[in-house]
Short mmCIF file of C-alpha atoms and ligand atoms in Angstrom, two decimals:
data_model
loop_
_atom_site.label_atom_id
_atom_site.label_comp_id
_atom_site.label_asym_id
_atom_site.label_seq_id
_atom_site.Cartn_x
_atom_site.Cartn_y
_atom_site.Cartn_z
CA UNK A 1 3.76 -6.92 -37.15
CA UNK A 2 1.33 -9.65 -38.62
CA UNK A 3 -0.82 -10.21 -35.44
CA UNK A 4 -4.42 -8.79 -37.11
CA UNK A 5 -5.39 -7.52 -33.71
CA UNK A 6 -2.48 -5.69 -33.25
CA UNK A 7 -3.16 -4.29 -36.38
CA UNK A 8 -6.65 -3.25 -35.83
CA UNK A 9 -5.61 -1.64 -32.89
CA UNK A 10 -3.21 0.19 -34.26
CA UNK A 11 -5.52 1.67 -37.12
CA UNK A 12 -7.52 2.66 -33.55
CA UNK A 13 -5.21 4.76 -32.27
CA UNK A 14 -2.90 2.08 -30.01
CA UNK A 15 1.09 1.14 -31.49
CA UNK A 16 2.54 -1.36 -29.98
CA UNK A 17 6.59 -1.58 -30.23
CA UNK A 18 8.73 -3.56 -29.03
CA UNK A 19 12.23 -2.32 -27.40
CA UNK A 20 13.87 -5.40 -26.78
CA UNK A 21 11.58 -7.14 -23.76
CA UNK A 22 9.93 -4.25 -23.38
CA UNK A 23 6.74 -3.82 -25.12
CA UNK A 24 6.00 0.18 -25.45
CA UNK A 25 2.67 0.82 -25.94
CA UNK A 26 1.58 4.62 -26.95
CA UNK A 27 -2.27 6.29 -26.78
CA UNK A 28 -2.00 7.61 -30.40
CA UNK A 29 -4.61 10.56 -31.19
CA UNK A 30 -2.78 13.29 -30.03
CA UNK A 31 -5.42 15.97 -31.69
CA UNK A 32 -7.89 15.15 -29.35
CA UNK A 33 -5.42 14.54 -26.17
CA UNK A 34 -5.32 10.69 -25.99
CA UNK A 35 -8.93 11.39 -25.40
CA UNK A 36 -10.74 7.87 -24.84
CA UNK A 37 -12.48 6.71 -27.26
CA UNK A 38 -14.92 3.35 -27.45
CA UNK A 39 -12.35 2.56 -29.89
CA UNK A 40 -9.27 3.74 -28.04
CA UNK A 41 -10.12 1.69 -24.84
CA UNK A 42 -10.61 -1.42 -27.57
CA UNK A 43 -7.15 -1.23 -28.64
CA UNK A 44 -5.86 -0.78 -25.31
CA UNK A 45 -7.56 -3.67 -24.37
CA UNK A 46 -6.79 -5.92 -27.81
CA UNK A 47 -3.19 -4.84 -27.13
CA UNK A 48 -2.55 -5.85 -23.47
CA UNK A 49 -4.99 -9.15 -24.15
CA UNK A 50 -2.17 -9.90 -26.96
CA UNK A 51 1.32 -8.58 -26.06
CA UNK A 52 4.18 -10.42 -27.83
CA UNK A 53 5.59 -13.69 -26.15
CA UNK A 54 8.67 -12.28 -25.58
CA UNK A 55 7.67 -9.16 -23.51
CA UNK A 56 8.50 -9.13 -20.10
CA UNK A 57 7.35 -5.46 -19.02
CA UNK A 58 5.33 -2.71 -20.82
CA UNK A 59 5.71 0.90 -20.62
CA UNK A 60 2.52 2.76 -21.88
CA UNK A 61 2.73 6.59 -22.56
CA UNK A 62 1.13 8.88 -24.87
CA UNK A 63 2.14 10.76 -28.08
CA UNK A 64 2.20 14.64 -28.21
CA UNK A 65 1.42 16.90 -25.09
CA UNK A 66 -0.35 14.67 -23.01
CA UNK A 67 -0.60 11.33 -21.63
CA UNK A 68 -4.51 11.63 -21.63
CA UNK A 69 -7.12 13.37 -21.54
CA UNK A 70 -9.99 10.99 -20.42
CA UNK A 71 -13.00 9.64 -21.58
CA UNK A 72 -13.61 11.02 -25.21
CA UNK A 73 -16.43 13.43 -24.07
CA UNK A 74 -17.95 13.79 -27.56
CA UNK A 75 -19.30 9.86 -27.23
CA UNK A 76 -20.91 10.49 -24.05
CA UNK A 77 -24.15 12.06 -25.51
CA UNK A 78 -26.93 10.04 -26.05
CA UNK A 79 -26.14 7.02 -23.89
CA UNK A 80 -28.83 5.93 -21.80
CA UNK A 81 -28.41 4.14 -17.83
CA UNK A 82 -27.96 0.55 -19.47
CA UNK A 83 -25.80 1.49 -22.31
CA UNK A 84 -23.64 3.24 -19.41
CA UNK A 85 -23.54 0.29 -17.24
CA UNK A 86 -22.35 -1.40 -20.34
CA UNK A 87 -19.95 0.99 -21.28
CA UNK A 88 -18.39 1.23 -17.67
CA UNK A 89 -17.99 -2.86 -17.61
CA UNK A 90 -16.10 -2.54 -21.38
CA UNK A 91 -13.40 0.01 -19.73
CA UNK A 92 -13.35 -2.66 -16.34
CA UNK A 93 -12.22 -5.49 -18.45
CA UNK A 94 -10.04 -2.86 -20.86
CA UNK A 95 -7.62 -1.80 -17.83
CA UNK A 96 -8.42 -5.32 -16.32
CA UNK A 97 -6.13 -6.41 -19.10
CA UNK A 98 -3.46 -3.70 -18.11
CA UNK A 99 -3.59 -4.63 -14.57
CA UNK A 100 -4.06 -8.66 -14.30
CA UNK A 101 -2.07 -9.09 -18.16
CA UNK A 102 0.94 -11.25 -18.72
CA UNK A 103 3.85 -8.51 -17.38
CA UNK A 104 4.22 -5.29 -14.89
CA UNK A 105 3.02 -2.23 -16.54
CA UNK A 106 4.56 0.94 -16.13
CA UNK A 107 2.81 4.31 -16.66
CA UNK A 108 5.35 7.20 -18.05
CA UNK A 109 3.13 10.02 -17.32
CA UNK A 110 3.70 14.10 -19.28
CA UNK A 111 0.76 16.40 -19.17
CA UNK A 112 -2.59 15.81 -18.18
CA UNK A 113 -3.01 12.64 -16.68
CA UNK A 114 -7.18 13.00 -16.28
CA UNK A 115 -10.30 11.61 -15.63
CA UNK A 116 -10.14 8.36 -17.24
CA UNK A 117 -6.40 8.72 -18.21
CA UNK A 118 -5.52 8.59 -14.19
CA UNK A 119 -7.84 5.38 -13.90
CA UNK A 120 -5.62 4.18 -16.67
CA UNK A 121 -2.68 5.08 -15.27
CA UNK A 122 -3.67 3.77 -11.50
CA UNK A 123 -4.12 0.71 -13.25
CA UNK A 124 -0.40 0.27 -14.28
CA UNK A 125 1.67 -1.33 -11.65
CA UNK A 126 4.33 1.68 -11.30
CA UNK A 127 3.58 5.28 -12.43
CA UNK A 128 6.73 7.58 -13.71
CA UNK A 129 5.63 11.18 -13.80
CA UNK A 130 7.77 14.13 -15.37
CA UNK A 131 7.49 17.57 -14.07
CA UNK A 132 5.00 18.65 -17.10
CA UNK A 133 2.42 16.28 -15.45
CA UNK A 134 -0.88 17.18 -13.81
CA UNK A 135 -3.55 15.40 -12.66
CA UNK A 136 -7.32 16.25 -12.17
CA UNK A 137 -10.75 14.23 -11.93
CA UNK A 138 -13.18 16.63 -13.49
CA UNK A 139 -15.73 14.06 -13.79
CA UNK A 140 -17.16 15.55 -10.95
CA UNK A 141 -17.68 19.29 -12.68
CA UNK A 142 -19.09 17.67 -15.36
CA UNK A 143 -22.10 16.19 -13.80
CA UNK A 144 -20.46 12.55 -14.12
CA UNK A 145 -18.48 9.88 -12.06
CA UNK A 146 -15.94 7.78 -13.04
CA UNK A 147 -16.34 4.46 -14.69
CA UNK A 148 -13.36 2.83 -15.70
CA UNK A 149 -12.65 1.66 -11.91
CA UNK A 150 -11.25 4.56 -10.47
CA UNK A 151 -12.88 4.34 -7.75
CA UNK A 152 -11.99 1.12 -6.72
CA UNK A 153 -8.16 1.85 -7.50
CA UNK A 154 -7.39 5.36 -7.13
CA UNK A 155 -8.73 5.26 -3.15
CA UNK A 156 -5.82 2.39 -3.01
CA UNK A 157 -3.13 5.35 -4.22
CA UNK A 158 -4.30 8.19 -2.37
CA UNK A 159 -6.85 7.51 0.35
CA UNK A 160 -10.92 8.11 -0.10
CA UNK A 161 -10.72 11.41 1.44
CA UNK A 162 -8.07 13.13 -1.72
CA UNK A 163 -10.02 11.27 -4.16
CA UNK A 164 -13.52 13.21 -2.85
CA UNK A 165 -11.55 16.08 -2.74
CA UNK A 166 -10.75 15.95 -6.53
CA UNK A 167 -13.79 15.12 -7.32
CA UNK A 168 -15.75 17.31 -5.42
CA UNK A 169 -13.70 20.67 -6.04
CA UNK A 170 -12.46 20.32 -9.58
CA UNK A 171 -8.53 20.01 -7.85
CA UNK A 172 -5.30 19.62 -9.88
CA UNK A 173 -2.64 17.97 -7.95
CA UNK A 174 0.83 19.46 -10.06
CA UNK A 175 3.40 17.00 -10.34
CA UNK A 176 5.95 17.26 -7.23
CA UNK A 177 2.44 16.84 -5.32
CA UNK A 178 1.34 13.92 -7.49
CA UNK A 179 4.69 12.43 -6.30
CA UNK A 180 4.16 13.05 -3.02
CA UNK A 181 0.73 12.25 -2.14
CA UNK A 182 0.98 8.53 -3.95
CA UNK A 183 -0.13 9.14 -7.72
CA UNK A 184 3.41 8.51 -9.24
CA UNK A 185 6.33 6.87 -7.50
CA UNK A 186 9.06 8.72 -9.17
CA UNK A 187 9.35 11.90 -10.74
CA UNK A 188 11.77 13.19 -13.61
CA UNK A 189 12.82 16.10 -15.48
CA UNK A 190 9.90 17.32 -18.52
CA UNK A 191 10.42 14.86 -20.98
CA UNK A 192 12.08 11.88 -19.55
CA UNK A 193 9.80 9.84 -17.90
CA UNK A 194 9.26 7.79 -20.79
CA UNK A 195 13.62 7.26 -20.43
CA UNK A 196 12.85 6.21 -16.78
CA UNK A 197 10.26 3.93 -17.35
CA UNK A 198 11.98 2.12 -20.16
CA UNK A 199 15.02 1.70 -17.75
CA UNK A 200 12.65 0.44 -14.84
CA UNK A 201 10.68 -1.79 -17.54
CA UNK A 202 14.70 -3.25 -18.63
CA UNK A 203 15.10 -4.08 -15.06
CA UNK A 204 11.92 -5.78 -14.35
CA UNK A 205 11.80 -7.78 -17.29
CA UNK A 206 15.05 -9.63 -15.86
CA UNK A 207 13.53 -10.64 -12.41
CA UNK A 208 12.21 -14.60 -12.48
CA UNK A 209 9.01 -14.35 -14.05
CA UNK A 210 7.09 -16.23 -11.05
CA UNK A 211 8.16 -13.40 -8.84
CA UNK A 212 6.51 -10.92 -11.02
CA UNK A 213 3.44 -12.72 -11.63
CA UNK A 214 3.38 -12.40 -7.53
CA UNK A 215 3.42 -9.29 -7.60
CA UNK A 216 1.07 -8.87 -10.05
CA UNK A 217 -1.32 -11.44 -9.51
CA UNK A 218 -1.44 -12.28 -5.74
CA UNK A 219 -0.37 -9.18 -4.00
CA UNK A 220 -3.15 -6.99 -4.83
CA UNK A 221 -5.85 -9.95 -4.01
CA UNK A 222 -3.41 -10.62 -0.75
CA UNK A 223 -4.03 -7.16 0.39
CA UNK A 224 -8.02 -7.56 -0.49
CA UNK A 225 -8.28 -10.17 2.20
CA UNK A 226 -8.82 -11.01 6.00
CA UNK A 227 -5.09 -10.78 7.50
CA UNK A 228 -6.02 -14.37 8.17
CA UNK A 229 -6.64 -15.93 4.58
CA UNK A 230 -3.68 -13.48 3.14
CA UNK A 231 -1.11 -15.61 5.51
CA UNK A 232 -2.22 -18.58 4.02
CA UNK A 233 -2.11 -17.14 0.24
CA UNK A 234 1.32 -15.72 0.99
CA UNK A 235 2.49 -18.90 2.09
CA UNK A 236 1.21 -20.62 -0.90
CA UNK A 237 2.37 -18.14 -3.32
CA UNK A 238 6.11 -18.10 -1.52
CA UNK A 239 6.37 -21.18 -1.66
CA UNK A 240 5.40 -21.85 -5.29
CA UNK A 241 7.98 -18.85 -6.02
CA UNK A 242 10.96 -20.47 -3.76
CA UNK A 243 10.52 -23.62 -5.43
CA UNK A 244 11.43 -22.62 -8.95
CA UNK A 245 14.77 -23.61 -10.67
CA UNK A 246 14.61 -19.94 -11.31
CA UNK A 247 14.74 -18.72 -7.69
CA UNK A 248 17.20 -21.32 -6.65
CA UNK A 249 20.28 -20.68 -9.11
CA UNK A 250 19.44 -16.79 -7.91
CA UNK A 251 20.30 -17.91 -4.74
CA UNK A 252 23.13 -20.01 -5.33
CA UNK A 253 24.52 -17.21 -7.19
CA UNK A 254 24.16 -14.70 -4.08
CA UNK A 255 25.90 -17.09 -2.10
CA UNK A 256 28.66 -17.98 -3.81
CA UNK A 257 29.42 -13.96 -3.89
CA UNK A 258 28.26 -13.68 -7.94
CA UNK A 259 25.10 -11.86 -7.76
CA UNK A 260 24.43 -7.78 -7.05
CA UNK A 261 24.65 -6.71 -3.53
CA UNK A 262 21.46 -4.59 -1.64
CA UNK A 263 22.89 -0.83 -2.15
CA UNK A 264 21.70 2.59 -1.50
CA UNK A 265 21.09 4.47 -5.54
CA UNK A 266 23.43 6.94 -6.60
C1 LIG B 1 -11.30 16.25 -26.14
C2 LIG B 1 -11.06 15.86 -24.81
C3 LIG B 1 -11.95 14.90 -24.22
C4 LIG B 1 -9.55 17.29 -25.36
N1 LIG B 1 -12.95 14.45 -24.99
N2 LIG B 1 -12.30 15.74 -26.83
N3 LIG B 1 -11.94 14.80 -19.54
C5 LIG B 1 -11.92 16.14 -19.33
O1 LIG B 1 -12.85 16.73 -18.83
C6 LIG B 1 -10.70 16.85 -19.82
C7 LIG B 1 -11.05 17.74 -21.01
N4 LIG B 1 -9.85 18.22 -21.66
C8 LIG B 1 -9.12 19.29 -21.19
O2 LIG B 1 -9.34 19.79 -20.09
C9 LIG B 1 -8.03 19.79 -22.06
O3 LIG B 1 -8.31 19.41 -23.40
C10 LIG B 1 -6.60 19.26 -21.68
C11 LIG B 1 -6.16 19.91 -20.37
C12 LIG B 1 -6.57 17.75 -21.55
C13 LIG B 1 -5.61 19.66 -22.80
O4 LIG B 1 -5.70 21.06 -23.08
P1 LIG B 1 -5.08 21.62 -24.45
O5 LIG B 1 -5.23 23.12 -24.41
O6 LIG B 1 -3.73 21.07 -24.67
O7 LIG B 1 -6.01 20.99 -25.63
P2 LIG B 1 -7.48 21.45 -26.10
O8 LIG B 1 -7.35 22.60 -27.07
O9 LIG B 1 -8.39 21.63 -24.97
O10 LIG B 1 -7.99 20.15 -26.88
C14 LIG B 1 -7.51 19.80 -28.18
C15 LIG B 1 -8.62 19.04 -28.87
O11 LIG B 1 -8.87 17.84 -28.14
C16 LIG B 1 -9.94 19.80 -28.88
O12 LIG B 1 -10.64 19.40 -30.05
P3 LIG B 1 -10.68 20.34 -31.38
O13 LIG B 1 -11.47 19.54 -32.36
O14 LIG B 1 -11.32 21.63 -30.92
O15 LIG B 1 -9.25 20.53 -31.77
C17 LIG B 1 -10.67 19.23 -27.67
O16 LIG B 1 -12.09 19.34 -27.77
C18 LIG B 1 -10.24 17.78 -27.73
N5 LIG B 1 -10.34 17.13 -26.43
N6 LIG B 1 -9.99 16.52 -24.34
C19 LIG B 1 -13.13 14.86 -26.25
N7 LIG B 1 -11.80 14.47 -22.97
C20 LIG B 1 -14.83 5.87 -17.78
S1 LIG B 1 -15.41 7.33 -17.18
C21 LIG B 1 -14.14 8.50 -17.34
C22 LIG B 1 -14.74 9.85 -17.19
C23 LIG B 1 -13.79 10.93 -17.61
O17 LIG B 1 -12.70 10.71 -18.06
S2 LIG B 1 -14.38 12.51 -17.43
C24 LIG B 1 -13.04 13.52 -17.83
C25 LIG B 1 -13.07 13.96 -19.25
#
């Protein structure tokens, strides 16, 4: 790989691969849990700010036991209220770049998905979960709160009422109760999210590229506003979508009996 930033953050804990359109991205520092580092959220950021031109979808998972295990609690310290404010906006614009970045992230979750690791993972646009995977916001037994927007996104997967919950009592939603309550939308045997995700990622990466920036760009902002103003953004957005060469061979190709049918999974 000769991109330097790349590089860089790989030497900081972040490899970046790429599996044909997909680009797999993996939280590398599994003796301290994926635990997030100044330098870890860097890389994270460096590596979603310059994904290869040819990705299409990214899968990002972590190496060893677990997917992540937060904020890297060592740094916290000695930081005083600015530095903190600081600190927070750096992890904003970090998982920023996973949310609002060139392709649809997917989250293939194992473990402990905490504390900062679920704002990372709320911040990816579909979350896999296996059965090994747990997730907890102990920020709120440690005397802190969360700062990489997790309070902005996690409300929008679970409701303000589970997230006070977590925080307030220390709870650890287990897996099949992840799945069900909105952390993850699908759930697989230990070991093979990462499997699931990277067929998800293969399918989104063929869908027309406007239609994904959509979803990524102007549904979330959609949903932000006045029922009134999102009509007129949908229309905009629908139509710039409808009128791409793109969407209208798709269509041709439906109706002259060529394209997949609508079906129930296996
Ligand atoms: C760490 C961290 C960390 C592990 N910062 N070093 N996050 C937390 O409060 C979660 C704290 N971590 C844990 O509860 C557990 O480590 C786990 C459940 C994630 C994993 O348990 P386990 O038994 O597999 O590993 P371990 O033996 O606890 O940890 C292995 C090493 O990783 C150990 O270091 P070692 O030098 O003794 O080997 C741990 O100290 C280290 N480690 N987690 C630093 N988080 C933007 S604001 C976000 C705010 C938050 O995220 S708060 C939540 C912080």
């Amino acid at each position: 790989m000769s991109n330097p930033i790349l590089e860089r953050a790989r030497a900081h804990g972040v490899t970046l691969e790429m599996n044909d359109q997909v680009a797999v991205v993996t939280l590398s520092r599994p003796a301290k849990r994926n635990a997030l580092s100044d330098s870890l959220v860097e890389a994270i950021r460096d590596t979603f700010q310059n994904l290869p031109e040819a990705a299409r979808a990214a899968v990002v998972c972590g190496d060893g036991e677990h997917f992540c295990a937060g904020l890297d609690l060592s740094e916290l310290s000695e930081r005083d209220a600015g530095e903190g404010v600081f600190h927070s906006r750096s992890w904003h614009v970090a998982l920023d770049a996973v949310q609002f970045g060139k392709v649809p992230v997917l989250a293939a979750l194992h473990g402990a998905v905490v504390g900062g690791g679920l704002e990372l993972a709320a911040a990816c646009h579909i979350r896999v979960a296996d059965d090994s995977t747990f997730y907890a916001l102990p920020e709120g037994t440690r005397g802190i709160f969360v700062g990489g927007g997790g309070s902005v996104r996690i409300p929008k997967l679970i409701g303000v009422a589970r997230m006070t919950d977590m925080m307030l009592t220390g709870r650890v939603y287990n897996a099949l109760e992840g799945e069900r309550i909105g952390l993850a939308q699908y759930l697989t045997p230990a070991g093979k999210s990462i499997e699931r995700a990277m067929e998800l990622a293969s399918k989104i990466a063929t869908n027309a590229p406007l239609t994904n920036f959509a979803l990524m760009h102007a549904l979330p902002r959609i949903a932000e506003q006045p029922g009134d103003h999102g009509y007129l953004t949908e229309a905009l957005m629908a139509s710039i979508a409808q009128s791409s060469p793109e969407a209208k061979s798709r269509v041709r190709e439906f109706l002259a009996g060529k394209a997949a049918k609508v079906r129930v999974a296996d």
